JSON list of C-alpha atoms in Angstrom, two decimals:
[
{"chain": "L", "resi": 5, "resn": "ASN", "atom": "CA", "xyz": [60.93, -30.00, -83.15]},
{"chain": "L", "resi": 6, "resn": "ALA", "atom": "CA", "xyz": [60.10, -31.83, -86.40]},
{"chain": "L", "resi": 7, "resn": "GLY", "atom": "CA", "xyz": [56.54, -30.46, -86.81]},
{"chain": "L", "resi": 8, "resn": "VAL", "atom": "CA", "xyz": [54.34, -32.75, -88.91]},
{"chain": "L", "resi": 9, "resn": "THR", "atom": "CA", "xyz": [56.03, -35.84, -90.33]},
{"chain": "L", "resi": 10, "resn": "GLN", "atom": "CA", "xyz": [54.49, -38.11, -92.94]},
{"chain": "L", "resi": 11, "resn": "THR", "atom": "CA", "xyz": [55.66, -41.57, -93.95]},
{"chain": "L", "resi": 12, "resn": "PRO", "atom": "CA", "xyz": [56.21, -42.85, -96.54]},
{"chain": "L", "resi": 13, "resn": "LYS", "atom": "CA", "xyz": [57.11, -40.04, -98.95]},
{"chain": "L", "resi": 14, "resn": "PHE", "atom": "CA", "xyz": [56.35, -42.09, -102.06]},
{"chain": "L", "resi": 15, "resn": "ARG", "atom": "CA", "xyz": [54.48, -45.32, -102.73]},
{"chain": "L", "resi": 16, "resn": "VAL", "atom": "CA", "xyz": [53.29, -47.29, -105.72]},
{"chain": "L", "resi": 17, "resn": "LEU", "atom": "CA", "xyz": [50.43, -49.75, -105.19]},
{"chain": "L", "resi": 18, "resn": "LYS", "atom": "CA", "xyz": [48.60, -52.15, -107.42]},
{"chain": "L", "resi": 19, "resn": "THR", "atom": "CA", "xyz": [44.83, -52.04, -107.57]},
{"chain": "L", "resi": 20, "resn": "GLY", "atom": "CA", "xyz": [43.34, -53.91, -104.64]},
{"chain": "L", "resi": 21, "resn": "GLN", "atom": "CA", "xyz": [46.38, -53.64, -102.37]},
{"chain": "L", "resi": 22, "resn": "SER", "atom": "CA", "xyz": [46.13, -52.01, -98.96]},
{"chain": "L", "resi": 23, "resn": "MET", "atom": "CA", "xyz": [48.38, -49.60, -97.14]},
{"chain": "L", "resi": 24, "resn": "THR", "atom": "CA", "xyz": [48.53, -47.21, -94.20]},
{"chain": "L", "resi": 25, "resn": "LEU", "atom": "CA", "xyz": [49.89, -43.69, -94.29]},
{"chain": "L", "resi": 26, "resn": "LEU", "atom": "CA", "xyz": [51.32, -42.45, -91.01]},
{"chain": "L", "resi": 27, "resn": "CYS", "atom": "CA", "xyz": [51.21, -38.88, -89.75]},
{"chain": "L", "resi": 28, "resn": "ALA", "atom": "CA", "xyz": [52.99, -37.82, -86.58]},
{"chain": "L", "resi": 29, "resn": "GLN", "atom": "CA", "xyz": [53.12, -34.38, -84.97]},
{"chain": "L", "resi": 30, "resn": "ASP", "atom": "CA", "xyz": [55.21, -33.29, -82.02]},
{"chain": "L", "resi": 31, "resn": "MET", "atom": "CA", "xyz": [53.47, -29.96, -81.33]},
{"chain": "L", "resi": 32, "resn": "ASN", "atom": "CA", "xyz": [50.79, -31.35, -78.99]},
{"chain": "L", "resi": 33, "resn": "HIS", "atom": "CA", "xyz": [48.07, -30.20, -81.41]},
{"chain": "L", "resi": 34, "resn": "GLU", "atom": "CA", "xyz": [44.50, -31.26, -80.69]},
{"chain": "L", "resi": 35, "resn": "TYR", "atom": "CA", "xyz": [43.23, -31.35, -84.28]},
{"chain": "L", "resi": 36, "resn": "MET", "atom": "CA", "xyz": [44.57, -33.42, -87.16]},
{"chain": "L", "resi": 37, "resn": "TYR", "atom": "CA", "xyz": [43.50, -33.70, -90.78]},
{"chain": "L", "resi": 38, "resn": "TRP", "atom": "CA", "xyz": [44.04, -35.74, -93.93]},
{"chain": "L", "resi": 39, "resn": "TYR", "atom": "CA", "xyz": [43.71, -34.01, -97.31]},
{"chain": "L", "resi": 40, "resn": "ARG", "atom": "CA", "xyz": [44.28, -35.17, -100.86]},
{"chain": "L", "resi": 41, "resn": "GLN", "atom": "CA", "xyz": [45.46, -32.83, -103.57]},
{"chain": "L", "resi": 42, "resn": "ASP", "atom": "CA", "xyz": [44.77, -33.40, -107.25]},
{"chain": "L", "resi": 43, "resn": "PRO", "atom": "CA", "xyz": [45.55, -31.10, -110.21]},
{"chain": "L", "resi": 44, "resn": "GLY", "atom": "CA", "xyz": [42.90, -28.45, -110.70]},
{"chain": "L", "resi": 45, "resn": "MET", "atom": "CA", "xyz": [40.92, -29.52, -107.64]},
{"chain": "L", "resi": 46, "resn": "GLY", "atom": "CA", "xyz": [42.86, -28.13, -104.75]},
{"chain": "L", "resi": 47, "resn": "LEU", "atom": "CA", "xyz": [43.00, -29.72, -101.32]},
{"chain": "L", "resi": 48, "resn": "ARG", "atom": "CA", "xyz": [40.01, -31.86, -100.40]},
{"chain": "L", "resi": 49, "resn": "LEU", "atom": "CA", "xyz": [39.39, -33.04, -96.84]},
{"chain": "L", "resi": 50, "resn": "ILE", "atom": "CA", "xyz": [39.21, -36.82, -96.40]},
{"chain": "L", "resi": 51, "resn": "HIS", "atom": "CA", "xyz": [38.86, -37.27, -92.64]},
{"chain": "L", "resi": 52, "resn": "TYR", "atom": "CA", "xyz": [39.75, -35.30, -89.57]},
{"chain": "L", "resi": 53, "resn": "SER", "atom": "CA", "xyz": [40.07, -35.71, -85.81]},
{"chain": "L", "resi": 54, "resn": "VAL", "atom": "CA", "xyz": [39.36, -33.27, -83.02]},
{"chain": "L", "resi": 55, "resn": "GLY", "atom": "CA", "xyz": [40.99, -35.36, -80.33]},
{"chain": "L", "resi": 56, "resn": "GLU", "atom": "CA", "xyz": [42.46, -38.69, -79.35]},
{"chain": "L", "resi": 57, "resn": "GLY", "atom": "CA", "xyz": [40.02, -41.50, -80.05]},
{"chain": "L", "resi": 58, "resn": "THR", "atom": "CA", "xyz": [37.71, -39.38, -82.24]},
{"chain": "L", "resi": 59, "resn": "THR", "atom": "CA", "xyz": [37.44, -39.14, -86.03]},
{"chain": "L", "resi": 60, "resn": "ALA", "atom": "CA", "xyz": [34.99, -37.59, -88.48]},
{"chain": "L", "resi": 61, "resn": "LYS", "atom": "CA", "xyz": [34.33, -37.65, -92.21]},
{"chain": "L", "resi": 62, "resn": "GLY", "atom": "CA", "xyz": [35.36, -34.86, -94.52]},
{"chain": "L", "resi": 63, "resn": "GLU", "atom": "CA", "xyz": [34.32, -34.14, -98.11]},
{"chain": "L", "resi": 64, "resn": "VAL", "atom": "CA", "xyz": [35.72, -37.29, -99.76]},
{"chain": "L", "resi": 65, "resn": "PRO", "atom": "CA", "xyz": [35.87, -40.10, -97.15]},
{"chain": "L", "resi": 66, "resn": "ASP", "atom": "CA", "xyz": [34.87, -43.08, -99.32]},
{"chain": "L", "resi": 67, "resn": "GLY", "atom": "CA", "xyz": [37.56, -45.73, -99.69]},
{"chain": "L", "resi": 68, "resn": "TYR", "atom": "CA", "xyz": [39.54, -44.47, -96.68]},
{"chain": "L", "resi": 69, "resn": "ASN", "atom": "CA", "xyz": [39.58, -45.19, -92.96]},
{"chain": "L", "resi": 70, "resn": "VAL", "atom": "CA", "xyz": [41.41, -43.40, -90.18]},
{"chain": "L", "resi": 71, "resn": "SER", "atom": "CA", "xyz": [42.40, -43.92, -86.58]},
{"chain": "L", "resi": 72, "resn": "ARG", "atom": "CA", "xyz": [43.74, -41.69, -83.86]},
{"chain": "L", "resi": 73, "resn": "LEU", "atom": "CA", "xyz": [44.74, -43.93, -80.98]},
{"chain": "L", "resi": 74, "resn": "LYS", "atom": "CA", "xyz": [47.36, -41.49, -79.73]},
{"chain": "L", "resi": 75, "resn": "LYS", "atom": "CA", "xyz": [47.16, -37.72, -79.76]},
{"chain": "L", "resi": 76, "resn": "GLN", "atom": "CA", "xyz": [50.33, -37.34, -81.80]},
{"chain": "L", "resi": 77, "resn": "ASN", "atom": "CA", "xyz": [49.47, -39.86, -84.54]},
{"chain": "L", "resi": 78, "resn": "PHE", "atom": "CA", "xyz": [46.80, -39.94, -87.24]},
{"chain": "L", "resi": 79, "resn": "LEU", "atom": "CA", "xyz": [46.71, -42.94, -89.56]},
{"chain": "L", "resi": 80, "resn": "LEU", "atom": "CA", "xyz": [45.06, -43.05, -92.98]},
{"chain": "L", "resi": 81, "resn": "GLY", "atom": "CA", "xyz": [44.24, -46.47, -94.38]},
{"chain": "L", "resi": 82, "resn": "LEU", "atom": "CA", "xyz": [43.35, -47.62, -97.86]},
{"chain": "L", "resi": 83, "resn": "GLU", "atom": "CA", "xyz": [41.81, -51.09, -97.62]},
{"chain": "L", "resi": 84, "resn": "SER", "atom": "CA", "xyz": [41.59, -51.79, -101.36]},
{"chain": "L", "resi": 85, "resn": "ALA", "atom": "CA", "xyz": [43.41, -49.20, -103.45]},
{"chain": "L", "resi": 86, "resn": "ALA", "atom": "CA", "xyz": [41.91, -47.95, -106.71]},
{"chain": "L", "resi": 87, "resn": "PRO", "atom": "CA", "xyz": [43.52, -45.88, -109.51]},
{"chain": "L", "resi": 88, "resn": "SER", "atom": "CA", "xyz": [41.20, -42.99, -108.54]},
{"chain": "L", "resi": 89, "resn": "GLN", "atom": "CA", "xyz": [43.13, -42.78, -105.28]},
{"chain": "L", "resi": 90, "resn": "THR", "atom": "CA", "xyz": [46.32, -41.79, -107.09]},
{"chain": "L", "resi": 91, "resn": "SER", "atom": "CA", "xyz": [47.05, -38.43, -105.49]},
{"chain": "L", "resi": 92, "resn": "VAL", "atom": "CA", "xyz": [49.26, -36.46, -103.15]},
{"chain": "L", "resi": 93, "resn": "TYR", "atom": "CA", "xyz": [48.14, -36.87, -99.55]},
{"chain": "L", "resi": 94, "resn": "PHE", "atom": "CA", "xyz": [48.80, -34.18, -96.98]},
{"chain": "L", "resi": 95, "resn": "CYS", "atom": "CA", "xyz": [48.43, -34.47, -93.25]},
{"chain": "L", "resi": 96, "resn": "ALA", "atom": "CA", "xyz": [47.94, -31.32, -91.21]},
{"chain": "L", "resi": 97, "resn": "SER", "atom": "CA", "xyz": [47.47, -30.37, -87.58]},
{"chain": "L", "resi": 98, "resn": "ARG", "atom": "CA", "xyz": [46.55, -27.32, -85.57]},
{"chain": "L", "resi": 99, "resn": "PRO", "atom": "CA", "xyz": [46.03, -26.36, -81.94]},
{"chain": "L", "resi": 100, "resn": "ARG", "atom": "CA", "xyz": [42.76, -25.10, -80.47]},
{"chain": "L", "resi": 101, "resn": "ASP", "atom": "CA", "xyz": [42.06, -21.45, -81.18]},
{"chain": "L", "resi": 102, "resn": "ARG", "atom": "CA", "xyz": [43.28, -19.23, -78.36]},
{"chain": "L", "resi": 103, "resn": "ASP", "atom": "CA", "xyz": [42.73, -15.61, -77.38]},
{"chain": "L", "resi": 104, "resn": "GLY", "atom": "CA", "xyz": [40.13, -15.23, -80.11]},
{"chain": "L", "resi": 105, "resn": "ARG", "atom": "CA", "xyz": [42.64, -15.89, -82.87]},
{"chain": "L", "resi": 106, "resn": "ASN", "atom": "CA", "xyz": [42.19, -18.59, -85.48]},
{"chain": "L", "resi": 107, "resn": "SER", "atom": "CA", "xyz": [45.03, -21.10, -85.46]},
{"chain": "L", "resi": 108, "resn": "PRO", "atom": "CA", "xyz": [46.44, -22.04, -88.89]},
{"chain": "L", "resi": 109, "resn": "LEU", "atom": "CA", "xyz": [47.12, -25.53, -90.19]},
{"chain": "L", "resi": 110, "resn": "HIS", "atom": "CA", "xyz": [50.63, -26.96, -90.17]},
{"chain": "L", "resi": 111, "resn": "PHE", "atom": "CA", "xyz": [51.20, -29.37, -93.04]},
{"chain": "L", "resi": 112, "resn": "GLY", "atom": "CA", "xyz": [53.44, -32.35, -93.50]},
{"chain": "L", "resi": 113, "resn": "ASN", "atom": "CA", "xyz": [55.50, -32.71, -96.69]},
{"chain": "L", "resi": 114, "resn": "GLY", "atom": "CA", "xyz": [53.05, -35.06, -98.36]},
{"chain": "L", "resi": 115, "resn": "THR", "atom": "CA", "xyz": [52.91, -38.64, -99.58]},
{"chain": "L", "resi": 116, "resn": "ARG", "atom": "CA", "xyz": [52.83, -39.22, -103.33]},
{"chain": "L", "resi": 117, "resn": "LEU", "atom": "CA", "xyz": [50.75, -42.32, -104.00]},
{"chain": "L", "resi": 118, "resn": "THR", "atom": "CA", "xyz": [50.32, -43.97, -107.37]},
{"chain": "L", "resi": 119, "resn": "VAL", "atom": "CA", "xyz": [47.85, -46.81, -107.85]},
{"chain": "L", "resi": 120, "resn": "THR", "atom": "CA", "xyz": [48.30, -48.82, -111.05]},
{"chain": "P", "resi": 19, "resn": "GLY", "atom": "CA", "xyz": [30.80, -26.94, -99.99]},
{"chain": "P", "resi": 20, "resn": "GLN", "atom": "CA", "xyz": [31.83, -23.35, -99.73]},
{"chain": "P", "resi": 21, "resn": "ASN", "atom": "CA", "xyz": [32.20, -22.72, -103.52]},
{"chain": "P", "resi": 22, "resn": "ILE", "atom": "CA", "xyz": [35.53, -20.97, -103.33]},
{"chain": "P", "resi": 23, "resn": "ASP", "atom": "CA", "xyz": [36.68, -19.47, -106.63]},
{"chain": "P", "resi": 24, "resn": "GLN", "atom": "CA", "xyz": [40.13, -18.22, -107.58]},
{"chain": "P", "resi": 25, "resn": "PRO", "atom": "CA", "xyz": [41.77, -17.54, -110.96]},
{"chain": "P", "resi": 26, "resn": "THR", "atom": "CA", "xyz": [43.80, -20.50, -112.16]},
{"chain": "P", "resi": 27, "resn": "GLU", "atom": "CA", "xyz": [46.96, -18.70, -113.23]},
{"chain": "P", "resi": 28, "resn": "MET", "atom": "CA", "xyz": [48.57, -15.27, -113.13]},
{"chain": "P", "resi": 29, "resn": "THR", "atom": "CA", "xyz": [51.86, -13.98, -114.50]},
{"chain": "P", "resi": 30, "resn": "ALA", "atom": "CA", "xyz": [53.71, -10.88, -113.36]},
{"chain": "P", "resi": 31, "resn": "THR", "atom": "CA", "xyz": [57.11, -9.25, -113.64]},
{"chain": "P", "resi": 32, "resn": "GLU", "atom": "CA", "xyz": [59.73, -9.14, -110.90]},
{"chain": "P", "resi": 33, "resn": "GLY", "atom": "CA", "xyz": [59.28, -6.01, -108.79]},
{"chain": "P", "resi": 34, "resn": "ALA", "atom": "CA", "xyz": [55.63, -5.59, -109.76]},
{"chain": "P", "resi": 35, "resn": "ILE", "atom": "CA", "xyz": [52.41, -6.03, -107.73]},
{"chain": "P", "resi": 36, "resn": "VAL", "atom": "CA", "xyz": [49.92, -8.85, -108.20]},
{"chain": "P", "resi": 37, "resn": "GLN", "atom": "CA", "xyz": [46.45, -9.16, -106.70]},
{"chain": "P", "resi": 38, "resn": "ILE", "atom": "CA", "xyz": [44.89, -12.61, -106.34]},
{"chain": "P", "resi": 39, "resn": "ASN", "atom": "CA", "xyz": [41.12, -12.55, -105.89]},
{"chain": "P", "resi": 40, "resn": "CYS", "atom": "CA", "xyz": [39.05, -15.10, -104.02]},
{"chain": "P", "resi": 41, "resn": "THR", "atom": "CA", "xyz": [35.27, -15.22, -103.92]},
{"chain": "P", "resi": 42, "resn": "TYR", "atom": "CA", "xyz": [33.27, -17.59, -101.76]},
{"chain": "P", "resi": 43, "resn": "GLN", "atom": "CA", "xyz": [29.69, -18.54, -101.04]},
{"chain": "P", "resi": 44, "resn": "THR", "atom": "CA", "xyz": [28.94, -19.49, -97.47]},
{"chain": "P", "resi": 45, "resn": "SER", "atom": "CA", "xyz": [26.35, -18.37, -94.95]},
{"chain": "P", "resi": 46, "resn": "GLY", "atom": "CA", "xyz": [29.06, -17.42, -92.50]},
{"chain": "P", "resi": 47, "resn": "PHE", "atom": "CA", "xyz": [32.56, -18.28, -91.54]},
{"chain": "P", "resi": 48, "resn": "ASN", "atom": "CA", "xyz": [35.09, -17.98, -88.78]},
{"chain": "P", "resi": 49, "resn": "GLY", "atom": "CA", "xyz": [38.04, -16.93, -90.86]},
{"chain": "P", "resi": 50, "resn": "LEU", "atom": "CA", "xyz": [39.49, -16.70, -94.35]},
{"chain": "P", "resi": 51, "resn": "PHE", "atom": "CA", "xyz": [43.03, -17.97, -94.78]},
{"chain": "P", "resi": 52, "resn": "TRP", "atom": "CA", "xyz": [45.74, -17.66, -97.41]},
{"chain": "P", "resi": 53, "resn": "TYR", "atom": "CA", "xyz": [48.43, -20.29, -97.89]},
{"chain": "P", "resi": 54, "resn": "GLN", "atom": "CA", "xyz": [51.45, -20.42, -100.19]},
{"chain": "P", "resi": 55, "resn": "GLN", "atom": "CA", "xyz": [52.53, -23.66, -101.82]},
{"chain": "P", "resi": 56, "resn": "HIS", "atom": "CA", "xyz": [55.72, -24.04, -103.85]},
{"chain": "P", "resi": 57, "resn": "ALA", "atom": "CA", "xyz": [55.75, -26.82, -106.43]},
{"chain": "P", "resi": 58, "resn": "GLY", "atom": "CA", "xyz": [56.29, -30.20, -104.81]},
{"chain": "P", "resi": 59, "resn": "GLU", "atom": "CA", "xyz": [56.13, -28.80, -101.30]},
{"chain": "P", "resi": 60, "resn": "ALA", "atom": "CA", "xyz": [53.61, -28.48, -98.47]},
{"chain": "P", "resi": 61, "resn": "PRO", "atom": "CA", "xyz": [51.33, -25.44, -98.11]},
{"chain": "P", "resi": 62, "resn": "THR", "atom": "CA", "xyz": [52.51, -22.85, -95.60]},
{"chain": "P", "resi": 63, "resn": "PHE", "atom": "CA", "xyz": [50.36, -20.30, -93.81]},
{"chain": "P", "resi": 64, "resn": "LEU", "atom": "CA", "xyz": [50.54, -16.68, -95.00]},
{"chain": "P", "resi": 65, "resn": "SER", "atom": "CA", "xyz": [47.71, -14.74, -93.39]},
{"chain": "P", "resi": 66, "resn": "TYR", "atom": "CA", "xyz": [44.11, -14.74, -92.29]},
{"chain": "P", "resi": 67, "resn": "ASN", "atom": "CA", "xyz": [41.20, -12.32, -91.96]},
{"chain": "P", "resi": 68, "resn": "VAL", "atom": "CA", "xyz": [38.23, -12.52, -89.64]},
{"chain": "P", "resi": 69, "resn": "LEU", "atom": "CA", "xyz": [36.96, -8.95, -89.82]},
{"chain": "P", "resi": 70, "resn": "ASP", "atom": "CA", "xyz": [36.54, -6.72, -92.86]},
{"chain": "P", "resi": 71, "resn": "GLY", "atom": "CA", "xyz": [39.59, -4.77, -93.90]},
{"chain": "P", "resi": 72, "resn": "LEU", "atom": "CA", "xyz": [43.22, -5.09, -94.74]},
{"chain": "P", "resi": 73, "resn": "GLU", "atom": "CA", "xyz": [45.84, -7.14, -92.90]},
{"chain": "P", "resi": 74, "resn": "GLU", "atom": "CA", "xyz": [49.43, -6.32, -93.80]},
{"chain": "P", "resi": 75, "resn": "LYS", "atom": "CA", "xyz": [52.45, -8.56, -93.30]},
{"chain": "P", "resi": 76, "resn": "GLY", "atom": "CA", "xyz": [55.53, -7.17, -94.97]},
{"chain": "P", "resi": 77, "resn": "ARG", "atom": "CA", "xyz": [55.23, -7.51, -98.75]},
{"chain": "P", "resi": 78, "resn": "PHE", "atom": "CA", "xyz": [51.99, -9.49, -98.44]},
{"chain": "P", "resi": 79, "resn": "SER", "atom": "CA", "xyz": [48.57, -8.05, -97.56]},
{"chain": "P", "resi": 80, "resn": "SER", "atom": "CA", "xyz": [45.17, -9.69, -97.40]},
{"chain": "P", "resi": 81, "resn": "PHE", "atom": "CA", "xyz": [41.80, -7.97, -97.65]},
{"chain": "P", "resi": 82, "resn": "LEU", "atom": "CA", "xyz": [38.33, -9.18, -96.72]},
{"chain": "P", "resi": 83, "resn": "SER", "atom": "CA", "xyz": [34.82, -7.96, -97.44]},
{"chain": "P", "resi": 84, "resn": "ARG", "atom": "CA", "xyz": [32.32, -10.30, -95.80]},
{"chain": "P", "resi": 85, "resn": "SER", "atom": "CA", "xyz": [29.28, -8.50, -97.25]},
{"chain": "P", "resi": 86, "resn": "LYS", "atom": "CA", "xyz": [30.64, -9.10, -100.76]},
{"chain": "P", "resi": 87, "resn": "GLY", "atom": "CA", "xyz": [31.99, -12.61, -100.13]},
{"chain": "P", "resi": 88, "resn": "TYR", "atom": "CA", "xyz": [35.34, -11.44, -101.43]},
{"chain": "P", "resi": 89, "resn": "SER", "atom": "CA", "xyz": [38.97, -11.48, -100.44]},
{"chain": "P", "resi": 90, "resn": "TYR", "atom": "CA", "xyz": [42.24, -10.73, -102.14]},
{"chain": "P", "resi": 91, "resn": "LEU", "atom": "CA", "xyz": [45.90, -11.37, -101.49]},
{"chain": "P", "resi": 92, "resn": "LEU", "atom": "CA", "xyz": [48.25, -8.60, -102.59]},
{"chain": "P", "resi": 93, "resn": "LEU", "atom": "CA", "xyz": [51.88, -9.40, -103.29]},
{"chain": "P", "resi": 94, "resn": "LYS", "atom": "CA", "xyz": [54.13, -6.37, -103.60]},
{"chain": "P", "resi": 95, "resn": "GLU", "atom": "CA", "xyz": [57.70, -6.01, -104.88]},
{"chain": "P", "resi": 96, "resn": "LEU", "atom": "CA", "xyz": [57.50, -9.43, -106.45]},
{"chain": "P", "resi": 97, "resn": "GLN", "atom": "CA", "xyz": [60.54, -11.67, -106.25]},
{"chain": "P", "resi": 98, "resn": "MET", "atom": "CA", "xyz": [61.32, -14.80, -108.24]},
{"chain": "P", "resi": 99, "resn": "LYS", "atom": "CA", "xyz": [60.84, -16.88, -105.09]},
{"chain": "P", "resi": 100, "resn": "ASP", "atom": "CA", "xyz": [57.19, -15.75, -104.97]},
{"chain": "P", "resi": 101, "resn": "SER", "atom": "CA", "xyz": [56.45, -18.06, -107.91]},
{"chain": "P", "resi": 102, "resn": "ALA", "atom": "CA", "xyz": [54.08, -20.53, -106.26]},
{"chain": "P", "resi": 103, "resn": "SER", "atom": "CA", "xyz": [50.44, -21.49, -105.86]},
{"chain": "P", "resi": 104, "resn": "TYR", "atom": "CA", "xyz": [48.34, -19.38, -103.51]},
{"chain": "P", "resi": 105, "resn": "LEU", "atom": "CA", "xyz": [45.44, -21.11, -101.80]},
{"chain": "P", "resi": 106, "resn": "CYS", "atom": "CA", "xyz": [42.38, -19.38, -100.39]},
{"chain": "P", "resi": 107, "resn": "ALA", "atom": "CA", "xyz": [40.59, -21.28, -97.60]},
{"chain": "P", "resi": 108, "resn": "VAL", "atom": "CA", "xyz": [37.52, -20.76, -95.44]},
{"chain": "P", "resi": 109, "resn": "ARG", "atom": "CA", "xyz": [36.48, -22.06, -92.00]},
{"chain": "P", "resi": 110, "resn": "PRO", "atom": "CA", "xyz": [32.67, -22.17, -92.06]},
{"chain": "P", "resi": 111, "resn": "PHE", "atom": "CA", "xyz": [30.37, -21.52, -89.10]},
{"chain": "P", "resi": 112, "resn": "SER", "atom": "CA", "xyz": [28.60, -24.78, -89.89]},
{"chain": "P", "resi": 113, "resn": "ASN", "atom": "CA", "xyz": [31.70, -26.75, -88.93]},
{"chain": "P", "resi": 114, "resn": "ASP", "atom": "CA", "xyz": [34.41, -24.68, -87.35]},
{"chain": "P", "resi": 115, "resn": "TYR", "atom": "CA", "xyz": [36.88, -27.59, -87.26]},
{"chain": "P", "resi": 116, "resn": "LYS", "atom": "CA", "xyz": [37.10, -27.85, -91.04]},
{"chain": "P", "resi": 117, "resn": "LEU", "atom": "CA", "xyz": [39.04, -25.73, -93.51]},
{"chain": "P", "resi": 118, "resn": "SER", "atom": "CA", "xyz": [37.83, -25.79, -97.12]},
{"chain": "P", "resi": 119, "resn": "PHE", "atom": "CA", "xyz": [40.25, -24.78, -99.88]},
{"chain": "P", "resi": 120, "resn": "GLY", "atom": "CA", "xyz": [39.91, -23.23, -103.28]},
{"chain": "P", "resi": 121, "resn": "ALA", "atom": "CA", "xyz": [41.77, -24.83, -106.19]},
{"chain": "P", "resi": 122, "resn": "GLY", "atom": "CA", "xyz": [44.60, -22.32, -105.90]},
{"chain": "P", "resi": 123, "resn": "THR", "atom": "CA", "xyz": [46.14, -19.66, -108.15]},
{"chain": "P", "resi": 124, "resn": "THR", "atom": "CA", "xyz": [49.52, -20.37, -109.72]},
{"chain": "P", "resi": 125, "resn": "VAL", "atom": "CA", "xyz": [51.60, -17.21, -109.89]},
{"chain": "P", "resi": 126, "resn": "THR", "atom": "CA", "xyz": [54.60, -17.09, -112.20]},
{"chain": "P", "resi": 127, "resn": "VAL", "atom": "CA", "xyz": [57.10, -14.28, -111.68]},
{"chain": "P", "resi": 128, "resn": "ARG", "atom": "CA", "xyz": [59.22, -13.42, -114.72]},
{"chain": "P", "resi": 129, "resn": "ALA", "atom": "CA", "xyz": [62.44, -11.43, -114.81]}
]
């Protein structure tokens, strides 16, 4: 049981390049999330998904796209990278709440992206 | 947003107690969560509160007052391994799927 796995762990891009970050979870969780974390600003939600084939915008969605074609995978795409997108990206997942208890997020280990 | 405020940094001595405060502004929420994040690692879940009062989990306790928009995380018998960032997060009524985080409090434990 690997939990939430993110690839790659590190990446350096030049301005204007594109890339896709992959998140995979093996816990059969319904909900998946992409956050970015910057110094002094905490975790900010980029996009999220409440089920296979569905996605929704978070707080800071501009410049990113996502897809959830399979329940276990959630992809984050940068079509034209900008230096402002230099950050640490975390994927997270959680199951539906059950028995009246809130279910916590399970995080991947992060992807450190630098855009020059 | 939920305007979640936490102190930026705190320092305490090994064996002592530290209280990390979190205040928030939201019309209602479905839960307040605390996460721990060691430098360079992923956040991990510590505790959550839905109702007012204290939730205890070993050396860590979390308190919530919904009328005051206030929570705190209490760390007792501090150990060096407790040096980390502690993140307060809220799930609002307006969108129960989302979890909004504060900027985090970095706690440094000194010998």
